[in-house]
Tab-separated table of C-alpha atoms in Angstrom:
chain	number	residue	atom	x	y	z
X	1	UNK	CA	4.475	-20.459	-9.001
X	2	UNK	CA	2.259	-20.239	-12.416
X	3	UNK	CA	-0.796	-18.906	-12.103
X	4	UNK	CA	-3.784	-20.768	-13.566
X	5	UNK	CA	-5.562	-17.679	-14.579
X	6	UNK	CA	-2.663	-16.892	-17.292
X	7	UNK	CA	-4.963	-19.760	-19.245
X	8	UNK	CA	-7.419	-16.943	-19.616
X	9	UNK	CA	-8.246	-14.856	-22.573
X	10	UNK	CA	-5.653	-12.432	-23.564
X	11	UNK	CA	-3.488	-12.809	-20.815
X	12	UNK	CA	0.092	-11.968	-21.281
X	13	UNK	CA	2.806	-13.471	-18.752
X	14	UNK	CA	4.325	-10.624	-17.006
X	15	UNK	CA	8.153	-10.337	-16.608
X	16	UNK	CA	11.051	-10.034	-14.218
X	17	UNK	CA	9.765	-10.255	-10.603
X	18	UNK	CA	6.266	-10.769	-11.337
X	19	UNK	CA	6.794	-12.943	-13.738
X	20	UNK	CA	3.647	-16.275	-12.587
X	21	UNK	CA	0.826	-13.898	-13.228
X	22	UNK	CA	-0.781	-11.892	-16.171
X	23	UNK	CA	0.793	-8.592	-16.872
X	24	UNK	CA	-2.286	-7.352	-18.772
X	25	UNK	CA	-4.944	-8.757	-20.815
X	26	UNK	CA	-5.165	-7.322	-24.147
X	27	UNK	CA	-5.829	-3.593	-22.855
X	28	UNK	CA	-3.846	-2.136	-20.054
X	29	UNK	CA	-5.660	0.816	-19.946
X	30	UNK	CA	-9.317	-0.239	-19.954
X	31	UNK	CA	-7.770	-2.602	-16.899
X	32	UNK	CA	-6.533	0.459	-15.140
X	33	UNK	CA	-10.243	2.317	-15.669
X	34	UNK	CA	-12.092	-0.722	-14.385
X	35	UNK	CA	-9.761	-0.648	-11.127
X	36	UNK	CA	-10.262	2.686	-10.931
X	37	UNK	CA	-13.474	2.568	-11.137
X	38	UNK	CA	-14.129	-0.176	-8.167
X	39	UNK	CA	-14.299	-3.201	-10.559
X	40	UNK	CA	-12.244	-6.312	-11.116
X	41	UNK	CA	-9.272	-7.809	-9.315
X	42	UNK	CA	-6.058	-8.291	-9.742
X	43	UNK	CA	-3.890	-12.011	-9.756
X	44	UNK	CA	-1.229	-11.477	-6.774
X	45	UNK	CA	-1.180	-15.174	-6.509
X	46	UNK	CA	2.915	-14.833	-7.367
X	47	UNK	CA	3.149	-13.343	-4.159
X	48	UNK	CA	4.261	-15.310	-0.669
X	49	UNK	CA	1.908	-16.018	1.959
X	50	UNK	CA	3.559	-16.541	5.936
X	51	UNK	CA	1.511	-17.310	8.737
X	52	UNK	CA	2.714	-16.875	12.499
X	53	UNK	CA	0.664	-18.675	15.006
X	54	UNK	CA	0.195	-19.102	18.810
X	55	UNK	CA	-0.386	-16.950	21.459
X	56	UNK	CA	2.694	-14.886	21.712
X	57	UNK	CA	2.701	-14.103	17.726
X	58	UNK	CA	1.718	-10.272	18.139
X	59	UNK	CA	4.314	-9.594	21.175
X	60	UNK	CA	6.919	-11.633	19.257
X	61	UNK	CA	6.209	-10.029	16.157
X	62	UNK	CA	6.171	-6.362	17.895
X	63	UNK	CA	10.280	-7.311	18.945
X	64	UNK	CA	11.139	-7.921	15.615
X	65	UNK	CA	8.718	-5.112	13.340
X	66	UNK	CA	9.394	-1.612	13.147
X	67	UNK	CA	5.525	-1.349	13.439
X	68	UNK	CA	3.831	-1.485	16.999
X	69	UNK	CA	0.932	-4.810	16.643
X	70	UNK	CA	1.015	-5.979	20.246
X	71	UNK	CA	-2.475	-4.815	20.399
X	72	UNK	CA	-3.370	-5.126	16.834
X	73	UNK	CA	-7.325	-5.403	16.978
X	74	UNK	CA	-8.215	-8.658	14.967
X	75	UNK	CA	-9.127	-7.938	11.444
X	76	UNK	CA	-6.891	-4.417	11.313
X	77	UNK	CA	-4.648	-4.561	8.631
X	78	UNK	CA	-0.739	-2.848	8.704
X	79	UNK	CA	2.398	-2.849	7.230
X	80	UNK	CA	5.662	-3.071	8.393
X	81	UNK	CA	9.184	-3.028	7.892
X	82	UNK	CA	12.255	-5.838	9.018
X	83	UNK	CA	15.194	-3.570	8.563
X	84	UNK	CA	19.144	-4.712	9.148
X	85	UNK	CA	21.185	-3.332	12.122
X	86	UNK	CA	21.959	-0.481	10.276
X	87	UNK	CA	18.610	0.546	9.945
X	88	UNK	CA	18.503	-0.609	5.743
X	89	UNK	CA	14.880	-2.311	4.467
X	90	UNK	CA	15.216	-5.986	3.836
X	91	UNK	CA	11.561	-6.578	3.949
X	92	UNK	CA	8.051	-5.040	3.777
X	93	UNK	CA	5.406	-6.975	5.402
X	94	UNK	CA	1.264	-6.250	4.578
X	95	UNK	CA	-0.172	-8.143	7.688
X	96	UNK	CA	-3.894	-8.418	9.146
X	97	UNK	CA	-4.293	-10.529	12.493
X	98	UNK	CA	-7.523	-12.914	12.652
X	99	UNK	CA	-7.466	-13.945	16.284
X	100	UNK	CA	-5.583	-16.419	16.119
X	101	UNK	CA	-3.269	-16.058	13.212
X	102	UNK	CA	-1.344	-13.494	11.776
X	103	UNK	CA	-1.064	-13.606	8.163
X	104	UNK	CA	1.575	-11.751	5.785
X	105	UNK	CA	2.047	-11.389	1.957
X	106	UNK	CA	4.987	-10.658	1.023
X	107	UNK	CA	6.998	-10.169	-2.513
X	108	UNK	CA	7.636	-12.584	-4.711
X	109	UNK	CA	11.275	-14.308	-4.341
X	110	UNK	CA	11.769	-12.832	-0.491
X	111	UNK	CA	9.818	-15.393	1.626
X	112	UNK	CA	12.411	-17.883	2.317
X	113	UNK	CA	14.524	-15.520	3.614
X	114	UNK	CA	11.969	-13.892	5.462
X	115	UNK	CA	10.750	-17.330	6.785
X	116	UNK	CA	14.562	-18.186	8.489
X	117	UNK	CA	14.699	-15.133	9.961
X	118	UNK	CA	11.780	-15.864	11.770
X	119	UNK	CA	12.440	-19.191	12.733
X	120	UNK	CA	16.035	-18.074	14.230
X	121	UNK	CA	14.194	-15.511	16.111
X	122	UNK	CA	11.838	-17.550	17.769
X	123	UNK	CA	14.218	-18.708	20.687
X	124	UNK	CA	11.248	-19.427	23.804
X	125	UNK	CA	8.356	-17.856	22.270
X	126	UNK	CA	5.568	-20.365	21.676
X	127	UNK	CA	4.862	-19.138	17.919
X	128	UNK	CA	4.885	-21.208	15.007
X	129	UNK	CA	5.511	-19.785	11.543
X	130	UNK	CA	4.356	-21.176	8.410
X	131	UNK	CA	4.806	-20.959	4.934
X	132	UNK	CA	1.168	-21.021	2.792
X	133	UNK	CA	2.380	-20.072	-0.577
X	134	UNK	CA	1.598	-23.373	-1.848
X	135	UNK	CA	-2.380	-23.485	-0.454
X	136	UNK	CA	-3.183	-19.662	-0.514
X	137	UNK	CA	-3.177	-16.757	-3.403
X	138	UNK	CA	-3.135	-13.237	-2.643
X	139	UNK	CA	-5.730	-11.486	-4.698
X	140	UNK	CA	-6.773	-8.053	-4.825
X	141	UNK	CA	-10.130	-6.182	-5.132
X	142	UNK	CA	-9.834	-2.551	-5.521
X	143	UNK	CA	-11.761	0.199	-3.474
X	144	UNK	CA	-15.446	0.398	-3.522
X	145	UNK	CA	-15.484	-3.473	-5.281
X	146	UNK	CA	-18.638	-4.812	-4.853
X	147	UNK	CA	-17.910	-8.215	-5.337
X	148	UNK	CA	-18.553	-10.839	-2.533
X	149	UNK	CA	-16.002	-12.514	-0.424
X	150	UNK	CA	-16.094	-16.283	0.349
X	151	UNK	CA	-16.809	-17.449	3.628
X	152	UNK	CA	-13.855	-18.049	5.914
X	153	UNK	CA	-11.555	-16.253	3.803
X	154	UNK	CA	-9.073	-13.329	5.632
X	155	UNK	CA	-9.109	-10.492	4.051
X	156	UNK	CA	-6.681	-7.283	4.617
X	157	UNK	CA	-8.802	-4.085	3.795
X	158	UNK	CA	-6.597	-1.254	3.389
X	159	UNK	CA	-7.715	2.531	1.655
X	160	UNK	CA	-7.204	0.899	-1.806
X	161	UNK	CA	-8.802	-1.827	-1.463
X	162	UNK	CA	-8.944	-5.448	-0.422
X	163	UNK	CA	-6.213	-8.301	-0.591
X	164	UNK	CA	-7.698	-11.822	-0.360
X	165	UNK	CA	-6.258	-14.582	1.638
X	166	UNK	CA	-7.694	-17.232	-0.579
X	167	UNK	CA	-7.428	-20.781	-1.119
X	168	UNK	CA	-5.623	-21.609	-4.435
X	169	UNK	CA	-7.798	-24.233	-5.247
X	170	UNK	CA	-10.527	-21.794	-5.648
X	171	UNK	CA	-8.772	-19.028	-7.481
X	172	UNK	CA	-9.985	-20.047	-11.187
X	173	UNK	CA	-13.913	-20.426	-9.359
X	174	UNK	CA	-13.459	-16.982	-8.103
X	175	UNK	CA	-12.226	-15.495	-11.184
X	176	UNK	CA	-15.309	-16.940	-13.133
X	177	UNK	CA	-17.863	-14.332	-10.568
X	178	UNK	CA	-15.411	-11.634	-10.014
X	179	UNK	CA	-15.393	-9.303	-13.185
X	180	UNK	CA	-12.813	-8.831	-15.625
X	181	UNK	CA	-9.358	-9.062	-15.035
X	182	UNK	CA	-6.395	-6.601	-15.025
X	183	UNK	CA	-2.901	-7.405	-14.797
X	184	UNK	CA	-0.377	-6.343	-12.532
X	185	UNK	CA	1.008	-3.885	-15.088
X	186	UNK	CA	-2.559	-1.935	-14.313
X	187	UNK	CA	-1.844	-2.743	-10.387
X	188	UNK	CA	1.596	-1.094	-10.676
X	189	UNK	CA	-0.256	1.906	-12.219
X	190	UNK	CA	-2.383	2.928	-9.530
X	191	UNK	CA	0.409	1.942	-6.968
X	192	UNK	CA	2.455	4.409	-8.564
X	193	UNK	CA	-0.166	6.864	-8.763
X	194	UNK	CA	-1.092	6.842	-4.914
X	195	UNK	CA	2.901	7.118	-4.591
X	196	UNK	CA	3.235	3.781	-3.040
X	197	UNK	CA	7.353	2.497	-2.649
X	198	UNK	CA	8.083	-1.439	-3.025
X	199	UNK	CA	10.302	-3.189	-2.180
X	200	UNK	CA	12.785	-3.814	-4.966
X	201	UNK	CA	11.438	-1.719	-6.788
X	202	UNK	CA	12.192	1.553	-4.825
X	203	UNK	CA	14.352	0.332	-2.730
X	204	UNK	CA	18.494	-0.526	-2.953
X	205	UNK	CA	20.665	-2.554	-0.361
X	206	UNK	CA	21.161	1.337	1.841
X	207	UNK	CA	17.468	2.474	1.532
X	208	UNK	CA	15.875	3.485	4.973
X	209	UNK	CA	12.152	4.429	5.884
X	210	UNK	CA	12.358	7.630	5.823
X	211	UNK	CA	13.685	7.888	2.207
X	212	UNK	CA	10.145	6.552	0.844
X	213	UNK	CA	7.479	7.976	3.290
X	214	UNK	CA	7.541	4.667	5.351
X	215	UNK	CA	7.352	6.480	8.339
X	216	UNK	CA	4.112	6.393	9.892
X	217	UNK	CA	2.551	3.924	7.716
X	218	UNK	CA	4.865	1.138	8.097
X	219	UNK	CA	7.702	2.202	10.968
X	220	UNK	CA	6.007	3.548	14.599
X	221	UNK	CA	8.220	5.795	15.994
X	222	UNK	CA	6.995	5.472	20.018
X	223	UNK	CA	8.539	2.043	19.734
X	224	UNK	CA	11.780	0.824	20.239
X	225	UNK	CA	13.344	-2.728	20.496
X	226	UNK	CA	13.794	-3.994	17.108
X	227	UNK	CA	16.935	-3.941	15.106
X	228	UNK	CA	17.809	-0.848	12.924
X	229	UNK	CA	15.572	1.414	15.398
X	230	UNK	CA	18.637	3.462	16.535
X	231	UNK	CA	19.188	4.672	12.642
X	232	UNK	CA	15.671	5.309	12.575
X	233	UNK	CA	15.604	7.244	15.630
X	234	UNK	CA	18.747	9.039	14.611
X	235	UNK	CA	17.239	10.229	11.592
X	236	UNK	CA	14.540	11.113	12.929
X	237	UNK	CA	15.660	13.463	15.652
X	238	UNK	CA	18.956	14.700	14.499
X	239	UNK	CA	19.278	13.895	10.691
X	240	UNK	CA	18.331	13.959	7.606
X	241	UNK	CA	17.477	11.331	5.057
X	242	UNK	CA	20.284	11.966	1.953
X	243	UNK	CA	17.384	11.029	-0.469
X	244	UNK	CA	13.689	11.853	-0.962
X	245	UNK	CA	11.006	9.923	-2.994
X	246	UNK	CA	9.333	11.661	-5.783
X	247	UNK	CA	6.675	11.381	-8.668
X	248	UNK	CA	7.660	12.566	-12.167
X	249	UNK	CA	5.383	13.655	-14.979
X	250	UNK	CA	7.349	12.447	-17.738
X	251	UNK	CA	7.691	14.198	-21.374
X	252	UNK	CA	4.419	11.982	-23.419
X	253	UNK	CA	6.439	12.450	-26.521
X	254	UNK	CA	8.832	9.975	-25.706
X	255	UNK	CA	7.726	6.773	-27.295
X	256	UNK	CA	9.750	4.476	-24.828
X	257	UNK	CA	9.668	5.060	-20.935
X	258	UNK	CA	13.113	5.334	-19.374
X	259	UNK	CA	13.576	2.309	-17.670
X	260	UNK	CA	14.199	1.252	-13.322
X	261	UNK	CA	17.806	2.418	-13.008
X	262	UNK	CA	17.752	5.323	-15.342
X	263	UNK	CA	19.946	8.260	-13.753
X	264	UNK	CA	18.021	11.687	-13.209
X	265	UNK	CA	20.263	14.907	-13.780
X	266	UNK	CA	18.490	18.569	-13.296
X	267	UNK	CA	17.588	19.546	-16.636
X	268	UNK	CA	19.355	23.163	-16.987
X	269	UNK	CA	22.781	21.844	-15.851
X	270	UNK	CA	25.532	20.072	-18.088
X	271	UNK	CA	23.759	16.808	-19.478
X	272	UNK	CA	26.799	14.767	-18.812
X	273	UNK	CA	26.922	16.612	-15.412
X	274	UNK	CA	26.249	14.856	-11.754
X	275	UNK	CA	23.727	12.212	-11.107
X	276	UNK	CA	21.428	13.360	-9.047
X	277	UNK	CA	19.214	10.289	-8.744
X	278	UNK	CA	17.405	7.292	-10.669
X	279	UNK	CA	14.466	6.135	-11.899
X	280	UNK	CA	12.782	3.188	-9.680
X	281	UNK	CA	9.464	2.449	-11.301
X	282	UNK	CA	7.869	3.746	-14.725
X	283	UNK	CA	4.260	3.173	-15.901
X	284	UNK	CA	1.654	4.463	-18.372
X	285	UNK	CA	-1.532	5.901	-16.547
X	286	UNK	CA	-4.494	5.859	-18.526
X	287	UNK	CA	-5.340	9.759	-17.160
X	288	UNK	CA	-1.804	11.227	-16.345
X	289	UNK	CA	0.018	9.652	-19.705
X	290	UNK	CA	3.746	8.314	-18.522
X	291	UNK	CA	4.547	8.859	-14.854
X	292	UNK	CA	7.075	7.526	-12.617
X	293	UNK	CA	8.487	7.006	-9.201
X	294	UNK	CA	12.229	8.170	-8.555
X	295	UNK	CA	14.839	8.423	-5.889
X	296	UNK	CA	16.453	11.782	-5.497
X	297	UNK	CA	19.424	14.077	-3.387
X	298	UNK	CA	17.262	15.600	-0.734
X	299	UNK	CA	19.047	18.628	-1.676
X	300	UNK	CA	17.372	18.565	-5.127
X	301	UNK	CA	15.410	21.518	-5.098
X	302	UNK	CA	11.583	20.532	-5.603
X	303	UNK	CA	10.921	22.749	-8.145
X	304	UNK	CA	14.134	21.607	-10.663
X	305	UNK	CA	13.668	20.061	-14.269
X	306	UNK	CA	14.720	17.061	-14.684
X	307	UNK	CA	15.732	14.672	-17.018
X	308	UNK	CA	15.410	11.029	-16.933
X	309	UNK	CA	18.341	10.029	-19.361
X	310	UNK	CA	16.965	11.792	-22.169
X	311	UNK	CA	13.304	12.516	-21.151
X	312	UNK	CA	12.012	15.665	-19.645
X	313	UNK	CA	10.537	15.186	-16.246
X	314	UNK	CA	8.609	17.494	-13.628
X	315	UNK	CA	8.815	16.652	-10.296
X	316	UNK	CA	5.843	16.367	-7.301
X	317	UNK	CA	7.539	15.812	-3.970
X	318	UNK	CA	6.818	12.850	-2.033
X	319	UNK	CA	8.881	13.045	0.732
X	320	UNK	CA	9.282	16.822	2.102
X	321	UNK	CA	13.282	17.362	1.639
């Protein structure tokens, strides 16, 4: 779905995934200041919007979430995880109940699968689940954003800031009173900063929770009952997750960033040697230069040089090996 706001000065259609919204407009790194700095918002409009309604949504939900939200206090937001019987992500949910809905955004290209999953699961449960892409856009104020919120409009309010429930028709009024816009290139900057996976973007078709530091943010582990828990309980009392996310400080000499998919070898070992990982998600930062978030062994020791095809990289561990 094309966003209206890419009619705006300077915008530049993003690509791949995102590709429906700005990916920066005109200055990526004076977008990434004024986010930083509590100003702005971001177009997330790309993204899909579900609704589940009716008053067994948050017990229905609970069976099929690896987060607990049968007592989710109205306006609370979470996250959480629908993972296959083998305990593999197939989708991230960022949720926030209202009282009598429980809305969901959720990345762009995964909501009709997400949607029939739900609707096979609903058996007896009086829940009805609806798809609002088409009348709602996700946007996103960062922390310590000043600018007002329309009446009636849900908002999920999270340590980084606040994601908008709002209705589409209103999205080029808002954007006239809201400051200047940054593009999700700038978004994707600070996400990576605060070391924050995504789906499809650090995850593959065998990543679990624990790989990325899901656990406790998006996956409650004094819950049971929803498919996939028995790998996550397995790996959480008797295992070991076979990779770890990290954050690399990449070498700022490098005039191209290596790209999602690069492979990571330690830097002191044969260059053609074994792969120890991959790049998932690269980004300029306007304070910490090129940076990235990677996928390695958890028996990479956290102190090893690394090199991201041909770029030197320093690692910051994520997720403890």
């Amino acid at each position: 779905m094309k966003s209206p706001l890419l009619s705006l000065p300077g915008a530049v259609p993003a690509e791949g995934v995102d590709e429906g919204v700005a990916g920066h407009y005109g200055d990526l790194f004076r977008e990434q200041r004024a986010l930083a700095d509590g100003a702005g918002f971001v177009d997330l409009s790309h993204r899909g919007v579900v609704a589940v309604s009716g008053e067994d949504r948050l017990s229905w939900l609970h069976l099929l979430l690896t987060q607990h939200v049968t007592d989710l206090p109205v306006g609370e937001a979470t996250e959480a995880l629908i993972l296959s019987a083998n305990g593999h992500i197939e989708h991230a949910l960022y949720l926030v109940d209202d009282g009598l809905t429980v809305w969901m955004h959720v990345e762009p290209g995964t909501r009709e699968a997400l949607l029939a999953y739900l609707e096979s699961m609903k058996f007896f449960y009086r829940v009805e689940v609806a798809d609002r892409t088409a009348d709602l856009a996700v946007v996103y104020l960062p922390a310590g954003s000043i600018t007002p919120v329309p009446p009636g409009v849900v908002v999920r309010e999270t340590a980084y800031g606040r994601e908008l429930f709002l209705p589409r028709v209103d999205l080029e009024a808002f954007a006239e009173q809201a400051g200047p816009p940054a593009g999700i290139l700038a978004h994707e900057a600070l996400r990576v900063e605060q070391h924050r996976p995504r789906l499809g973007f650090e995850t593959d078709h065998r990543t679990i929770p624990h790989e990325l530091g899901w656990i406790g943010t998006a996956v409650h582990l004094q819950k049971g009952c929803y498919r996939g828990q028995e790998t996550v309980a397995r790996v959480q009392n008797l295992g070991k997750p076979p990779r770890r996310l990290v954050f690399l400080h990449l070498d700022g000499s490098e005039v191209h960033l290596p790209a999602a998919g690069t492979e990571l070898r330690v830097a002191d070992e044969d260059p053609d040697g074994r792969k120890i990982g991959f790049v998932t998600t690269s980004v300029r930062h306007h304070e910490l230069g090129p940076v990235a978030l990677a996928l390695v062994k958890r028996n990479v020791p956290v102190d090893a040089p690394l090199l991201a095809g041909t770029t030197a990289a320093a690692q910051e561990t994520v997720v403890e090996p």
